[in-house]
Coordinates of N, CA and C and ligand atoms in Angstrom, one line a residue:
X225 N 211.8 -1.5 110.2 CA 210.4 -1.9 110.5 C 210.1 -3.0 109.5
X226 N 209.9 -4.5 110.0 CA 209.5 -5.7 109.2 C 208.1 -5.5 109.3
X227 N 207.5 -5.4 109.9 CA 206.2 -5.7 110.1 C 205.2 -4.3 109.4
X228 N 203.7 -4.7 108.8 CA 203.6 -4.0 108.4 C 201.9 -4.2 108.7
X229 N 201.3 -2.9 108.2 CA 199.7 -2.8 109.0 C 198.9 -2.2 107.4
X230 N 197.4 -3.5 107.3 CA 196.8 -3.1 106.7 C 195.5 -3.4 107.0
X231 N 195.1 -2.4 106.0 CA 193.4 -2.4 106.5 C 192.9 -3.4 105.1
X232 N 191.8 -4.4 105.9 CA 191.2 -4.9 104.6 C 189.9 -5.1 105.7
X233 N 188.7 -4.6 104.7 CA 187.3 -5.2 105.3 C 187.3 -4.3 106.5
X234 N 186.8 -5.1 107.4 CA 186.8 -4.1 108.9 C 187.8 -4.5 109.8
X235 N 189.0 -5.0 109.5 CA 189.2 -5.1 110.7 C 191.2 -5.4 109.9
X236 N 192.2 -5.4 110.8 CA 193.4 -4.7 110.5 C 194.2 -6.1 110.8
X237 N 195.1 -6.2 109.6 CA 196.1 -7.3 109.4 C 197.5 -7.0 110.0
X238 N 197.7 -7.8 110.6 CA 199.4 -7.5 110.8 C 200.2 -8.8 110.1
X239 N 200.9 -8.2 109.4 CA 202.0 -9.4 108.7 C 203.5 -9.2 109.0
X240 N 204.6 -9.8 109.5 CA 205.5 -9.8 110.1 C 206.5 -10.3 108.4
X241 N 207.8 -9.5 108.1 CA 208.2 -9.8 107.3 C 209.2 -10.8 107.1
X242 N 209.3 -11.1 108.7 CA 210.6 -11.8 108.8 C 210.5 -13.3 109.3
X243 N 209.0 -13.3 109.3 CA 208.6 -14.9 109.8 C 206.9 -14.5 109.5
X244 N 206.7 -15.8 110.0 CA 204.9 -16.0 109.6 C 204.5 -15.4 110.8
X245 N 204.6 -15.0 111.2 CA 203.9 -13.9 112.2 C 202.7 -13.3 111.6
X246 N 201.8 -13.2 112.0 CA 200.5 -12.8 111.8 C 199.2 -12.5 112.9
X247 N 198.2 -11.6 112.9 CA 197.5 -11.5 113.9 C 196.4 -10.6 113.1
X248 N 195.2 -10.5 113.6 CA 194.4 -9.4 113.0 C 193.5 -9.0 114.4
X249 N 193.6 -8.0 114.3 CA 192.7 -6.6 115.6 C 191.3 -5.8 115.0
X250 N 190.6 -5.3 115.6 CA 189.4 -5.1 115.2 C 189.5 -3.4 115.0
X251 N 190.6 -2.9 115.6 CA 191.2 -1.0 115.3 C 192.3 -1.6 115.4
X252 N 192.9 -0.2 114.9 CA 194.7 0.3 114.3 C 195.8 0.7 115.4
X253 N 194.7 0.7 116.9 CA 196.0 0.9 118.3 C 196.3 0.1 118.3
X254 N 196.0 -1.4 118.4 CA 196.3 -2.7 119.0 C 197.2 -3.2 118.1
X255 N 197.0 -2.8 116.7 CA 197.1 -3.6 115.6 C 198.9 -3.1 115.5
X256 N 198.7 -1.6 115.7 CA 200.0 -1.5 115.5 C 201.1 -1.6 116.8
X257 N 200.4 -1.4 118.0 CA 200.8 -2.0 119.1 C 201.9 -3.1 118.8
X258 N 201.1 -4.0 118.5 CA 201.2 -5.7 118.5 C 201.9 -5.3 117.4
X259 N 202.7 -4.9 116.4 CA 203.5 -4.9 114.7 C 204.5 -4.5 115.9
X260 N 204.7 -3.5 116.6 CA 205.7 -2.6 117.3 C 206.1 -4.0 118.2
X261 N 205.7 -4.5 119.0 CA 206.3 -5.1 119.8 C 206.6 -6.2 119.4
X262 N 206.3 -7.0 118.7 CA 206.7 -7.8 117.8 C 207.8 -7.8 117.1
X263 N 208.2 -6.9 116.4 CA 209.5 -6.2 115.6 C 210.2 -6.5 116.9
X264 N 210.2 -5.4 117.6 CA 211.4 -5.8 118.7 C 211.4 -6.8 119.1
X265 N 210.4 -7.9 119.4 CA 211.1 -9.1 119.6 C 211.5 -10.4 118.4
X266 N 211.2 -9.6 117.3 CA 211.8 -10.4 116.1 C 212.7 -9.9 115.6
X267 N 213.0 -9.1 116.0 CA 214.5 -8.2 115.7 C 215.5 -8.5 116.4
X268 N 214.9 -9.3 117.6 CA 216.2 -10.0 118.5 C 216.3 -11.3 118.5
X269 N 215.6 -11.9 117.4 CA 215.8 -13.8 117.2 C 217.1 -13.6 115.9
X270 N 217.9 -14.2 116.1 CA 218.9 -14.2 115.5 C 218.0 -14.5 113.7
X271 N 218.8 -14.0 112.8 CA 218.2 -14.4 111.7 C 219.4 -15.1 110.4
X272 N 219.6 -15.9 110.0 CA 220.3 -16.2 109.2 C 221.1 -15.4 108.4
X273 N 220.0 -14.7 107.8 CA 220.5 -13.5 106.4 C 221.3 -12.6 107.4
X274 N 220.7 -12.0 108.9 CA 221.8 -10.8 109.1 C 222.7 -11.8 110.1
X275 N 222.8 -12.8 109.9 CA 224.0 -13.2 111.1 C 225.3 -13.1 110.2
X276 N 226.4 -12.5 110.9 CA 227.6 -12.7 110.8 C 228.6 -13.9 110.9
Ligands
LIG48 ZN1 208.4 -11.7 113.1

């Protein structure tokens, strides 16, 4: 899991670890929704560090 979910103020950050990926949601369904589906598709862009 790259992506990670925080609460600041009212409303919920998502930060992606493996690129600038970012978004913020106003609740924690969406928020982590959007972290989840993200990962899987940033988990399938080739990345330097894990390429072989
Ligand atoms: Zn990403």
């Amino acid at each position: 899991m790259t992506d990670r979910t925080e609460e600041s103020y009212w409303r919920y950050d998502t930060a992606c670890g493996g690129c600038p990926h970012k978004d913020s949601f106003l609740s924690v369904e969406p928020a982590r929704r959007d972290a989840q589906a993200h990962a899987e598709r940033c988990r399938a862009l080739p990345r330097p560090e894990d390429a072989r």
